[in-house]
mmCIF file of C-alpha atoms and ligand atoms in Angstrom:
data_model
loop_
_atom_site.group_PDB
_atom_site.id
_atom_site.type_symbol
_atom_site.label_atom_id
_atom_site.label_comp_id
_atom_site.label_asym_id
_atom_site.label_seq_id
_atom_site.Cartn_x
_atom_site.Cartn_y
_atom_site.Cartn_z
ATOM 1 C CA MET A 76 9.181 -21.982 25.186
ATOM 2 C CA SER A 77 11.349 -19.858 23.161
ATOM 3 C CA GLU A 78 12.233 -16.084 23.832
ATOM 4 C CA ILE A 79 11.884 -13.616 20.225
ATOM 5 C CA LEU A 80 12.768 -10.252 18.901
ATOM 6 C CA VAL A 81 10.252 -9.239 16.407
ATOM 7 C CA VAL A 82 11.481 -5.813 14.593
ATOM 8 C CA GLY A 83 9.254 -3.298 13.444
ATOM 9 C CA ALA A 84 4.987 -2.667 15.216
ATOM 10 C CA GLY A 85 3.285 -2.987 11.284
ATOM 11 C CA PHE A 86 1.912 -5.183 10.022
ATOM 12 C CA ALA A 87 4.252 -7.928 9.584
ATOM 13 C CA GLY A 88 5.807 -8.037 13.068
ATOM 14 C CA ALA A 89 2.301 -6.970 15.201
ATOM 15 C CA VAL A 90 1.023 -10.078 13.316
ATOM 16 C CA CYS A 91 3.733 -12.499 14.044
ATOM 17 C CA ALA A 92 3.602 -10.771 17.780
ATOM 18 C CA GLU A 93 0.632 -11.596 18.391
ATOM 19 C CA ARG A 94 0.471 -15.480 16.438
ATOM 20 C CA LEU A 95 3.501 -16.190 18.514
ATOM 21 C CA ALA A 96 2.494 -15.147 22.066
ATOM 22 C CA SER A 97 -0.494 -17.111 21.179
ATOM 23 C CA LYS A 98 1.782 -20.244 21.249
ATOM 24 C CA GLY A 99 3.364 -19.211 24.392
ATOM 25 C CA HIS A 100 6.425 -17.379 23.229
ATOM 26 C CA THR A 101 7.148 -14.590 25.152
ATOM 27 C CA VAL A 102 7.717 -11.572 22.720
ATOM 28 C CA ARG A 103 9.400 -8.074 22.174
ATOM 29 C CA VAL A 104 8.556 -6.016 19.980
ATOM 30 C CA ILE A 105 10.827 -2.842 19.163
ATOM 31 C CA ASP A 106 10.179 -0.038 16.500
ATOM 32 C CA ARG A 107 12.772 2.529 15.565
ATOM 33 C CA ARG A 108 9.303 5.329 15.427
ATOM 34 C CA PRO A 109 7.524 6.320 18.302
ATOM 35 C CA HIS A 110 4.757 4.395 17.338
ATOM 36 C CA ILE A 111 3.157 0.960 16.111
ATOM 37 C CA ALA A 112 1.119 0.365 13.471
ATOM 38 C CA GLY A 113 3.815 1.378 11.007
ATOM 39 C CA ASN A 114 2.986 2.953 7.956
ATOM 40 C CA ALA A 115 -0.928 1.781 8.575
ATOM 41 C CA TYR A 116 -0.747 4.147 11.892
ATOM 42 C CA ASP A 117 -3.540 6.162 11.709
ATOM 43 C CA GLU A 118 -4.315 9.195 14.538
ATOM 44 C CA TYR A 119 -6.639 12.033 15.309
ATOM 45 C CA ASP A 120 -5.965 15.378 14.089
ATOM 46 C CA GLU A 121 -6.376 18.562 16.399
ATOM 47 C CA HIS A 122 -9.633 19.284 14.470
ATOM 48 C CA GLY A 123 -10.520 15.304 15.433
ATOM 49 C CA VAL A 124 -10.537 13.908 12.381
ATOM 50 C CA LEU A 125 -9.416 10.468 11.608
ATOM 51 C CA ILE A 126 -6.354 10.772 9.321
ATOM 52 C CA HIS A 127 -3.642 8.120 8.393
ATOM 53 C CA ARG A 128 -0.352 9.786 9.059
ATOM 54 C CA TYR A 129 1.449 8.209 5.475
ATOM 55 C CA GLY A 130 -0.928 8.383 3.233
ATOM 56 C CA PRO A 131 -4.398 6.400 2.682
ATOM 57 C CA HIS A 132 -4.722 2.399 3.647
ATOM 58 C CA ILE A 133 -7.736 1.465 2.110
ATOM 59 C CA PHE A 134 -8.066 -2.282 3.670
ATOM 60 C CA HIS A 135 -9.359 -5.489 0.659
ATOM 61 C CA THR A 136 -8.905 -8.847 0.510
ATOM 62 C CA ASN A 137 -10.298 -12.045 -1.169
ATOM 63 C CA GLY A 138 -8.798 -14.331 1.730
ATOM 64 C CA LYS A 139 -11.297 -14.636 3.666
ATOM 65 C CA ARG A 140 -8.929 -16.434 6.341
ATOM 66 C CA ILE A 141 -6.965 -13.111 7.161
ATOM 67 C CA PHE A 142 -10.111 -11.032 7.320
ATOM 68 C CA GLU A 143 -11.417 -13.757 9.776
ATOM 69 C CA TYR A 144 -7.888 -13.578 11.582
ATOM 70 C CA LEU A 145 -7.901 -9.546 11.615
ATOM 71 C CA SER A 146 -11.852 -9.367 12.739
ATOM 72 C CA ARG A 147 -10.808 -10.822 16.528
ATOM 73 C CA PHE A 148 -9.300 -7.800 17.079
ATOM 74 C CA THR A 149 -11.271 -5.159 15.160
ATOM 75 C CA ASP A 150 -14.468 -3.796 14.175
ATOM 76 C CA TRP A 151 -15.347 -3.259 11.129
ATOM 77 C CA ARG A 152 -16.481 -0.485 8.870
ATOM 78 C CA PHE A 153 -18.448 -1.171 5.084
ATOM 79 C CA TYR A 154 -16.420 0.631 2.443
ATOM 80 C CA GLU A 155 -15.413 0.648 -0.530
ATOM 81 C CA HIS A 156 -13.069 3.241 -2.039
ATOM 82 C CA ARG A 157 -13.355 5.023 -5.025
ATOM 83 C CA VAL A 158 -10.882 7.221 -7.395
ATOM 84 C CA LEU A 159 -11.681 9.516 -10.051
ATOM 85 C CA ALA A 160 -8.626 10.982 -11.953
ATOM 86 C CA GLU A 161 -8.234 14.435 -13.370
ATOM 87 C CA VAL A 162 -7.875 14.655 -17.494
ATOM 88 C CA ARG A 163 -8.883 17.228 -19.540
ATOM 89 C CA GLY A 164 -11.150 19.016 -16.720
ATOM 90 C CA GLN A 165 -12.770 16.271 -15.946
ATOM 91 C CA GLN A 166 -12.872 13.935 -12.897
ATOM 92 C CA VAL A 167 -13.450 10.758 -13.910
ATOM 93 C CA PRO A 168 -13.012 7.151 -13.200
ATOM 94 C CA ILE A 169 -10.337 5.309 -12.924
ATOM 95 C CA PRO A 170 -9.784 2.656 -13.443
ATOM 96 C CA ILE A 171 -10.671 3.477 -16.906
ATOM 97 C CA ASN A 172 -14.774 2.223 -16.957
ATOM 98 C CA ARG A 173 -17.181 2.884 -19.237
ATOM 99 C CA THR A 174 -18.420 5.993 -17.752
ATOM 100 C CA THR A 175 -15.065 7.096 -17.802
ATOM 101 C CA LEU A 176 -14.808 6.630 -22.251
ATOM 102 C CA ASN A 177 -17.862 8.208 -22.408
ATOM 103 C CA ALA A 178 -17.125 11.548 -20.046
ATOM 104 C CA LEU A 179 -13.650 11.696 -22.110
ATOM 105 C CA TYR A 180 -14.987 10.861 -25.976
ATOM 106 C CA ASP A 181 -18.086 12.448 -25.295
ATOM 107 C CA LEU A 182 -20.102 9.150 -26.412
ATOM 108 C CA ASP A 183 -22.979 6.866 -25.154
ATOM 109 C CA LEU A 184 -21.578 3.534 -25.583
ATOM 110 C CA ASP A 185 -22.670 0.214 -23.804
ATOM 111 C CA GLU A 186 -20.942 -2.679 -22.783
ATOM 112 C CA ALA A 187 -19.710 -4.210 -26.369
ATOM 113 C CA GLY A 188 -19.421 -0.820 -27.263
ATOM 114 C CA ALA A 189 -16.862 -0.330 -24.702
ATOM 115 C CA ALA A 190 -14.769 -3.166 -25.169
ATOM 116 C CA ALA A 191 -15.700 -2.638 -29.081
ATOM 117 C CA PHE A 192 -13.546 1.218 -28.200
ATOM 118 C CA PHE A 193 -10.557 -0.699 -26.623
ATOM 119 C CA GLU A 194 -10.389 -3.296 -29.015
ATOM 120 C CA LYS A 195 -9.760 -0.374 -31.743
ATOM 121 C CA VAL A 196 -7.126 1.433 -29.114
ATOM 122 C CA ARG A 197 -5.386 -0.956 -27.721
ATOM 123 C CA THR A 198 -1.831 -1.836 -29.131
ATOM 124 C CA PRO A 199 -1.537 -5.282 -28.428
ATOM 125 C CA ARG A 200 1.706 -6.432 -26.556
ATOM 126 C CA SER A 201 3.893 -9.622 -26.382
ATOM 127 C CA PRO A 202 4.790 -10.772 -24.095
ATOM 128 C CA ILE A 203 4.489 -8.855 -21.968
ATOM 129 C CA GLN A 204 6.697 -7.265 -19.334
ATOM 130 C CA THR A 205 6.808 -3.830 -18.788
ATOM 131 C CA SER A 206 4.204 -1.717 -17.185
ATOM 132 C CA GLU A 207 3.941 -0.236 -19.951
ATOM 133 C CA ASP A 208 2.792 -3.706 -22.093
ATOM 134 C CA VAL A 209 0.367 -4.070 -19.985
ATOM 135 C CA VAL A 210 -1.283 0.069 -20.174
ATOM 136 C CA LEU A 211 -0.815 -0.209 -23.938
ATOM 137 C CA ASN A 212 -1.527 -3.871 -24.583
ATOM 138 C CA SER A 213 -5.371 -3.278 -22.676
ATOM 139 C CA VAL A 214 -6.034 0.797 -23.518
ATOM 140 C CA GLY A 215 -3.273 1.917 -26.055
ATOM 141 C CA PRO A 216 -1.265 5.307 -26.262
ATOM 142 C CA GLU A 217 -3.737 8.440 -26.093
ATOM 143 C CA LEU A 218 -5.034 6.484 -22.326
ATOM 144 C CA CYS A 219 -1.512 5.442 -21.641
ATOM 145 C CA ASP A 220 -0.189 9.007 -21.709
ATOM 146 C CA LEU A 221 -3.525 10.319 -19.902
ATOM 147 C CA PHE A 222 -3.950 8.463 -17.076
ATOM 148 C CA PHE A 223 -0.434 5.789 -16.514
ATOM 149 C CA ARG A 224 2.508 8.057 -17.712
ATOM 150 C CA GLY A 225 2.380 11.449 -15.603
ATOM 151 C CA TYR A 226 1.570 9.470 -12.766
ATOM 152 C CA THR A 227 4.172 7.391 -13.072
ATOM 153 C CA ARG A 228 6.850 9.239 -13.811
ATOM 154 C CA LYS A 229 5.837 11.634 -11.195
ATOM 155 C CA GLN A 230 5.281 8.589 -8.581
ATOM 156 C CA TRP A 231 8.325 6.189 -9.561
ATOM 157 C CA GLY A 232 10.859 8.445 -11.068
ATOM 158 C CA ARG A 233 10.638 6.236 -13.939
ATOM 159 C CA ASP A 234 9.093 6.159 -17.092
ATOM 160 C CA LEU A 235 6.106 2.911 -17.454
ATOM 161 C CA SER A 236 8.789 0.541 -19.380
ATOM 162 C CA GLU A 237 10.844 0.876 -17.044
ATOM 163 C CA LEU A 238 8.684 -0.786 -14.320
ATOM 164 C CA SER A 239 7.843 -4.629 -14.222
ATOM 165 C CA ALA A 240 4.516 -5.214 -15.645
ATOM 166 C CA GLY A 241 3.031 -5.429 -11.221
ATOM 167 C CA VAL A 242 2.870 -2.112 -10.977
ATOM 168 C CA ALA A 243 0.482 -1.122 -13.420
ATOM 169 C CA ALA A 244 -1.212 -4.872 -13.608
ATOM 170 C CA ARG A 245 -2.475 -3.528 -10.419
ATOM 171 C CA ILE A 246 -5.001 -1.276 -12.350
ATOM 172 C CA PRO A 247 -7.956 -3.285 -13.913
ATOM 173 C CA THR A 248 -9.306 -2.032 -17.429
ATOM 174 C CA ARG A 249 -13.207 -2.212 -17.491
ATOM 175 C CA THR A 250 -16.345 -2.786 -19.958
ATOM 176 C CA ASN A 251 -18.453 -2.128 -17.570
ATOM 177 C CA ASP A 252 -19.788 0.712 -15.189
ATOM 178 C CA ASP A 253 -18.235 -0.346 -12.270
ATOM 179 C CA ASP A 254 -16.452 2.526 -10.044
ATOM 180 C CA ARG A 255 -14.698 0.688 -6.922
ATOM 181 C CA TYR A 256 -11.020 0.885 -7.172
ATOM 182 C CA PHE A 257 -10.768 -3.120 -5.740
ATOM 183 C CA THR A 258 -12.976 -5.716 -6.528
ATOM 184 C CA ASP A 259 -12.730 -7.853 -3.640
ATOM 185 C CA THR A 260 -14.511 -9.829 -1.191
ATOM 186 C CA PHE A 261 -13.948 -8.007 1.591
ATOM 187 C CA GLN A 262 -13.587 -3.956 2.162
ATOM 188 C CA PHE A 263 -13.601 -2.679 5.084
ATOM 189 C CA MET A 264 -11.613 -0.114 7.207
ATOM 190 C CA PRO A 265 -11.771 -1.222 10.768
ATOM 191 C CA ALA A 266 -14.101 0.153 12.830
ATOM 192 C CA ALA A 267 -11.818 2.656 14.486
ATOM 193 C CA GLY A 268 -9.005 2.995 13.268
ATOM 194 C CA TYR A 269 -5.563 0.821 11.905
ATOM 195 C CA THR A 270 -3.783 2.187 15.814
ATOM 196 C CA VAL A 271 -6.693 0.423 17.174
ATOM 197 C CA MET A 272 -6.602 -2.279 15.479
ATOM 198 C CA PHE A 273 -2.883 -2.998 16.484
ATOM 199 C CA GLN A 274 -3.455 -1.863 19.861
ATOM 200 C CA ASN A 275 -5.301 -4.883 20.081
ATOM 201 C CA MET A 276 -2.927 -7.047 18.416
ATOM 202 C CA LEU A 277 0.003 -6.205 21.088
ATOM 203 C CA ASP A 278 -2.244 -6.819 23.451
ATOM 204 C CA HIS A 279 -1.224 -10.121 25.016
ATOM 205 C CA PRO A 280 0.679 -10.739 28.306
ATOM 206 C CA ASN A 281 3.253 -12.566 26.822
ATOM 207 C CA ILE A 282 4.735 -9.057 24.338
ATOM 208 C CA THR A 283 6.235 -6.292 25.405
ATOM 209 C CA VAL A 284 6.390 -3.182 23.074
ATOM 210 C CA GLU A 285 9.648 -0.919 23.196
ATOM 211 C CA LEU A 286 9.212 2.686 20.598
ATOM 212 C CA GLY A 287 11.990 4.699 19.766
ATOM 213 C CA VAL A 288 14.405 1.476 19.581
ATOM 214 C CA GLU A 289 16.937 0.612 16.912
ATOM 215 C CA LEU A 290 18.084 -3.047 16.844
ATOM 216 C CA SER A 291 21.112 -3.428 18.372
ATOM 217 C CA ALA A 292 24.583 -5.665 17.765
ATOM 218 C CA GLN A 293 23.820 -7.650 21.181
ATOM 219 C CA ASP A 294 20.070 -7.794 20.359
ATOM 220 C CA ARG A 295 20.836 -9.524 17.025
ATOM 221 C CA SER A 296 22.398 -12.964 18.734
ATOM 222 C CA ALA A 297 20.243 -12.508 22.309
ATOM 223 C CA TYR A 298 17.604 -14.485 21.466
ATOM 224 C CA ASP A 299 15.905 -17.426 20.200
ATOM 225 C CA HIS A 300 14.333 -16.431 16.824
ATOM 226 C CA ILE A 301 13.889 -12.763 15.259
ATOM 227 C CA VAL A 302 10.969 -11.713 12.924
ATOM 228 C CA TYR A 303 13.063 -8.988 10.907
ATOM 229 C CA THR A 304 10.671 -6.489 8.927
ATOM 230 C CA GLY A 305 12.711 -3.585 8.202
ATOM 231 C CA PRO A 306 14.543 -3.431 4.577
ATOM 232 C CA ILE A 307 16.843 -6.606 4.038
ATOM 233 C CA ASP A 308 19.519 -4.860 2.723
ATOM 234 C CA GLU A 309 19.996 -2.076 5.935
ATOM 235 C CA TYR A 310 20.189 -5.783 7.728
ATOM 236 C CA PHE A 311 22.719 -7.235 5.862
ATOM 237 C CA GLY A 312 24.691 -3.487 6.403
ATOM 238 C CA TYR A 313 24.242 -3.034 2.031
ATOM 239 C CA CYS A 314 26.751 -5.282 1.555
ATOM 240 C CA PHE A 315 26.070 -5.821 -2.090
ATOM 241 C CA GLY A 316 24.482 -1.859 -2.315
ATOM 242 C CA ARG A 317 21.651 -0.799 -1.628
ATOM 243 C CA LEU A 318 17.721 -1.699 -2.662
ATOM 244 C CA PRO A 319 16.273 1.059 -4.049
ATOM 245 C CA TYR A 320 12.632 2.111 -2.205
ATOM 246 C CA ARG A 321 10.577 5.124 -3.463
ATOM 247 C CA SER A 322 9.452 7.520 -0.338
ATOM 248 C CA LEU A 323 6.494 9.822 0.153
ATOM 249 C CA ASN A 324 6.539 12.748 1.460
ATOM 250 C CA PHE A 325 2.500 13.677 3.191
ATOM 251 C CA GLU A 326 1.209 16.972 2.826
ATOM 252 C CA HIS A 327 -1.509 17.314 5.537
ATOM 253 C CA GLN A 328 -4.004 19.520 5.425
ATOM 254 C CA HIS A 329 -7.349 21.149 7.435
ATOM 255 C CA LEU A 330 -10.469 22.812 5.609
ATOM 256 C CA PRO A 331 -12.500 24.172 8.668
ATOM 257 C CA ASP A 332 -14.653 25.391 6.391
ATOM 258 C CA VAL A 333 -16.262 22.543 4.333
ATOM 259 C CA ASP A 334 -17.408 19.471 4.977
ATOM 260 C CA GLN A 335 -16.595 17.604 1.340
ATOM 261 C CA VAL A 336 -14.041 18.995 -0.945
ATOM 262 C CA GLN A 337 -14.322 15.925 -2.960
ATOM 263 C CA LYS A 338 -16.663 13.705 -4.189
ATOM 264 C CA VAL A 339 -14.804 10.370 -3.558
ATOM 265 C CA GLY A 340 -11.996 9.389 -1.265
ATOM 266 C CA THR A 341 -9.367 10.239 -4.051
ATOM 267 C CA VAL A 342 -8.595 11.825 -6.526
ATOM 268 C CA ASN A 343 -5.687 11.377 -8.861
ATOM 269 C CA TYR A 344 -3.811 13.855 -11.202
ATOM 270 C CA PRO A 345 -1.813 12.554 -13.409
ATOM 271 C CA ASN A 346 -0.931 15.027 -15.777
ATOM 272 C CA GLU A 347 -0.714 18.259 -13.191
ATOM 273 C CA HIS A 348 1.123 18.678 -9.743
ATOM 274 C CA ASP A 349 3.986 17.345 -7.804
ATOM 275 C CA TYR A 350 1.752 15.724 -6.187
ATOM 276 C CA THR A 351 0.035 12.338 -7.342
ATOM 277 C CA ARG A 352 -3.020 12.510 -5.654
ATOM 278 C CA ILE A 353 -5.278 14.032 -2.791
ATOM 279 C CA THR A 354 -7.284 11.567 -0.274
ATOM 280 C CA GLU A 355 -9.884 13.669 1.869
ATOM 281 C CA PHE A 356 -10.149 11.122 4.750
ATOM 282 C CA LYS A 357 -13.724 11.377 6.377
ATOM 283 C CA HIS A 358 -14.606 9.402 3.344
ATOM 284 C CA LEU A 359 -12.239 6.377 4.484
ATOM 285 C CA SER A 360 -13.731 6.406 8.417
ATOM 286 C CA GLY A 361 -17.190 8.324 7.411
ATOM 287 C CA GLN A 362 -16.904 10.785 10.449
ATOM 288 C CA LYS A 363 -19.794 13.276 10.806
ATOM 289 C CA VAL A 364 -17.582 16.381 11.862
ATOM 290 C CA ALA A 365 -17.115 19.726 10.793
ATOM 291 C CA GLY A 366 -14.825 20.515 8.062
ATOM 292 C CA THR A 367 -12.580 18.055 6.435
ATOM 293 C CA SER A 368 -8.928 16.669 6.267
ATOM 294 C CA ILE A 369 -6.785 16.009 3.196
ATOM 295 C CA VAL A 370 -3.631 14.769 2.466
ATOM 296 C CA ARG A 371 -1.108 15.639 -0.736
ATOM 297 C CA GLU A 372 1.414 13.033 -1.404
ATOM 298 C CA TYR A 373 4.517 14.179 -3.085
ATOM 299 C CA PRO A 374 6.732 10.709 -4.279
ATOM 300 C CA ALA A 375 10.646 11.538 -3.537
ATOM 301 C CA ALA A 376 13.819 9.544 -3.728
ATOM 302 C CA GLU A 377 14.684 9.917 0.230
ATOM 303 C CA GLY A 378 12.981 9.488 2.692
ATOM 304 C CA ASP A 379 11.399 6.687 4.676
ATOM 305 C CA PRO A 380 11.796 3.234 2.402
ATOM 306 C CA TYR A 381 7.168 3.202 1.771
ATOM 307 C CA TYR A 382 7.922 0.883 -1.785
ATOM 308 C CA PRO A 383 10.694 -1.304 -3.395
ATOM 309 C CA VAL A 384 10.696 -0.514 -7.198
ATOM 310 C CA PRO A 385 9.847 -3.295 -8.996
ATOM 311 C CA ARG A 386 12.619 -3.888 -11.767
ATOM 312 C CA PRO A 387 14.028 -7.410 -12.851
ATOM 313 C CA GLU A 388 17.467 -5.605 -11.914
ATOM 314 C CA ASN A 389 16.333 -4.991 -8.199
ATOM 315 C CA GLU A 390 14.623 -8.361 -7.823
ATOM 316 C CA ALA A 391 17.975 -9.382 -8.925
ATOM 317 C CA LEU A 392 20.061 -7.684 -6.264
ATOM 318 C CA PHE A 393 16.972 -8.972 -3.841
ATOM 319 C CA GLN A 394 17.649 -12.056 -4.775
ATOM 320 C CA GLN A 395 21.497 -11.832 -3.427
ATOM 321 C CA TYR A 396 19.945 -10.663 -0.067
ATOM 322 C CA ARG A 397 18.032 -13.101 0.077
ATOM 323 C CA ALA A 398 20.647 -16.419 -0.440
ATOM 324 C CA LEU A 399 22.320 -14.164 2.981
ATOM 325 C CA ALA A 400 18.967 -14.276 4.668
ATOM 326 C CA ASP A 401 17.983 -18.361 4.015
ATOM 327 C CA LYS A 402 21.424 -18.800 5.671
ATOM 328 C CA GLU A 403 20.474 -17.143 9.214
ATOM 329 C CA SER A 404 18.613 -20.297 10.469
ATOM 330 C CA ASN A 405 17.244 -18.505 13.373
ATOM 331 C CA VAL A 406 15.872 -14.723 11.632
ATOM 332 C CA LEU A 407 12.155 -14.658 9.649
ATOM 333 C CA PHE A 408 12.507 -11.779 7.157
ATOM 334 C CA VAL A 409 8.619 -10.890 6.690
ATOM 335 C CA GLY A 410 6.734 -7.588 5.171
ATOM 336 C CA ARG A 411 7.606 -5.338 2.171
ATOM 337 C CA LEU A 412 10.418 -4.443 3.081
ATOM 338 C CA ALA A 413 11.906 -7.467 4.447
ATOM 339 C CA GLN A 414 10.524 -9.210 1.466
ATOM 340 C CA TYR A 415 11.011 -6.491 -1.366
ATOM 341 C CA ARG A 416 7.253 -6.814 -2.269
ATOM 342 C CA TYR A 417 4.535 -4.572 -3.742
ATOM 343 C CA TYR A 418 2.867 -6.051 -1.200
ATOM 344 C CA ASN A 419 -0.976 -5.088 -0.212
ATOM 345 C CA MET A 420 -1.590 -4.996 3.171
ATOM 346 C CA ASP A 421 -3.943 -8.127 3.410
ATOM 347 C CA GLN A 422 -0.788 -9.903 1.270
ATOM 348 C CA VAL A 423 1.843 -8.900 4.226
ATOM 349 C CA VAL A 424 -1.332 -10.383 6.641
ATOM 350 C CA GLY A 425 -1.267 -13.285 5.005
ATOM 351 C CA ALA A 426 2.844 -13.471 4.616
ATOM 352 C CA ALA A 427 3.325 -13.349 7.995
ATOM 353 C CA LEU A 428 0.696 -15.956 9.097
ATOM 354 C CA ALA A 429 2.316 -18.220 7.025
ATOM 355 C CA ALA A 430 6.521 -17.273 7.819
ATOM 356 C CA VAL A 431 5.443 -18.143 11.899
ATOM 357 C CA GLU A 432 4.296 -21.471 10.935
ATOM 358 C CA ASP A 433 8.140 -22.430 10.643
ATOM 359 C CA ILE A 434 8.760 -21.873 14.674
ATOM 360 C CA ALA A 435 6.993 -24.096 16.564
HETATM 361 N N1 UDP B 1924 -1.153 4.137 -11.686
HETATM 362 C C1 UDP B 1924 -1.136 5.430 -12.789
HETATM 363 N N2 UDP B 1924 -2.520 6.398 -12.884
HETATM 364 C C2 UDP B 1924 -3.311 5.991 -11.850
HETATM 365 C C3 UDP B 1924 -3.250 5.141 -10.958
HETATM 366 C C4 UDP B 1924 -2.304 4.423 -11.019
HETATM 367 O O1 UDP B 1924 -0.638 5.536 -13.703
HETATM 368 O O2 UDP B 1924 -4.194 6.780 -11.892
HETATM 369 C C5 UDP B 1924 -0.067 2.801 -11.945
HETATM 370 C C6 UDP B 1924 0.956 4.071 -11.058
HETATM 371 O O3 UDP B 1924 2.415 3.586 -11.077
HETATM 372 C C7 UDP B 1924 0.937 3.304 -9.935
HETATM 373 C C8 UDP B 1924 0.473 2.581 -9.938
HETATM 374 O O4 UDP B 1924 -0.430 2.428 -11.032
HETATM 375 O O5 UDP B 1924 2.153 3.584 -8.867
HETATM 376 C C9 UDP B 1924 -0.215 1.485 -8.754
HETATM 377 O O6 UDP B 1924 -0.959 2.607 -8.425
HETATM 378 P P1 UDP B 1924 -1.514 1.976 -6.715
HETATM 379 O O7 UDP B 1924 -2.758 2.800 -6.904
HETATM 380 O O8 UDP B 1924 -2.339 0.636 -6.651
HETATM 381 O O9 UDP B 1924 -0.734 2.752 -6.340
HETATM 382 P P2 UDP B 1924 -0.424 2.683 -4.066
HETATM 383 O O10 UDP B 1924 -1.559 2.640 -3.891
HETATM 384 O O11 UDP B 1924 -0.158 1.229 -4.234
HETATM 385 O O12 UDP B 1924 0.563 3.691 -4.048
#
C-alpha cells in the first residue's frame, strides 16, 4: 500500500482521496485554504442562511455512476435551477426559449412559430469556432447583443469572438417553454450542503486532512504518488508563462426584511451593472428562514483562479505544461485547474474517478 499526497480538498482532491483511501492507501490531503470543499464550500451565514461562499454551485449530471457515487456521501434535495435575464427592463428566461421571444417581442408564437423566428433571425455560420459563431448561428445578432455580448464581455473581459465555441455552447436555445437552466437527468442539491458531503467523503480512517498548508518542496519527493489539483502552471513554476484564469469577487448581502427578493435562483444582468448575476440562496436550499441572502458576482482579472479561459492560444500553452505533466510518472493532474478545462462539478468527479484507476 502506498503513501499518497493529495493537493487540494475540492471535488477533484476529495474524490481521489476517498477512492484511494478505500483501496487501502494512506492519504494525506492538504489545502492552502482554511476549509475543505474548494469552491463548492458552503456555510451558514450569521443569519442562518446556507450560502455558497464562492458563488452558486448547482449540481446536475447525466452520469448515473457519478450521481450514485456521490449519493454515498449525501442525501439530496430535488432542485431544478431557473435563471431570468434582465433585458430591456423585463426579466425573461435564459436559455432563450419561446417565452423569451413572446415576452421580448410581444408575440404569441407556438413552437413552430418560435422555430421559424430563429430561422429568420439567425446568421448561419460555418465552421463554428468561436462563441460568437455559436450564438449568431442560433439566434442572430440582436439576441446575441441583448443576452450574450455584454455578459460575456463582463465575465471574461473579452469579446465572444475571442472565446472558443464551448463557452457559449453551454447555453442552448429552445423553441419550447422549458425554462430550466439544465436538462440533465439528475438535478439535485446535497441536502445538508456541499461542505457536509465533503466531510463525509473525507471521513475515513486512512485520510488525514491538513488545512492552510502549501505544497512544499520536500513533499514533492516524499510520497509514492501525488494527486495535484491546483493550477498546472503553478506546479511547474510558470516556466512557460502564466495560463490565464478568470476570477470573481463576491459581494454577499443579507436582506433581513424580505423573505424572497427574486423569482428564481439566479437573475443575470447582461447589459447593466458591473456584476454579471445575483443569486438568492434560499431558492437553492429550500430553507424557510426569515430574511434572505444573496450574492453578486463581479468578474475580475486578478484573484483566485476560478475559470480557465477557453481560447486556442491558452490551450496551446496548456499543452506545453501537459507534456511536462506526462513526464511526472507519479503525479496525477486532476480537475479544473490542473487539467485547464471548464469542467462542471460532475465532470470533475468523473475525471477524478477515472484518474485514480491509474493507481492500483
Ligand atoms: N452567457 C451569456 N449570457 C447569459 C448566460 C451565459 O453571455 O445570460 C455566456 C457567458 O459567456 C458565460 C457562458 O455563457 O460565461 C457560460 O454561462 P454559465 O452560466 O454556464 O457560466 P458559469 O455558471 O459557469 O459561470
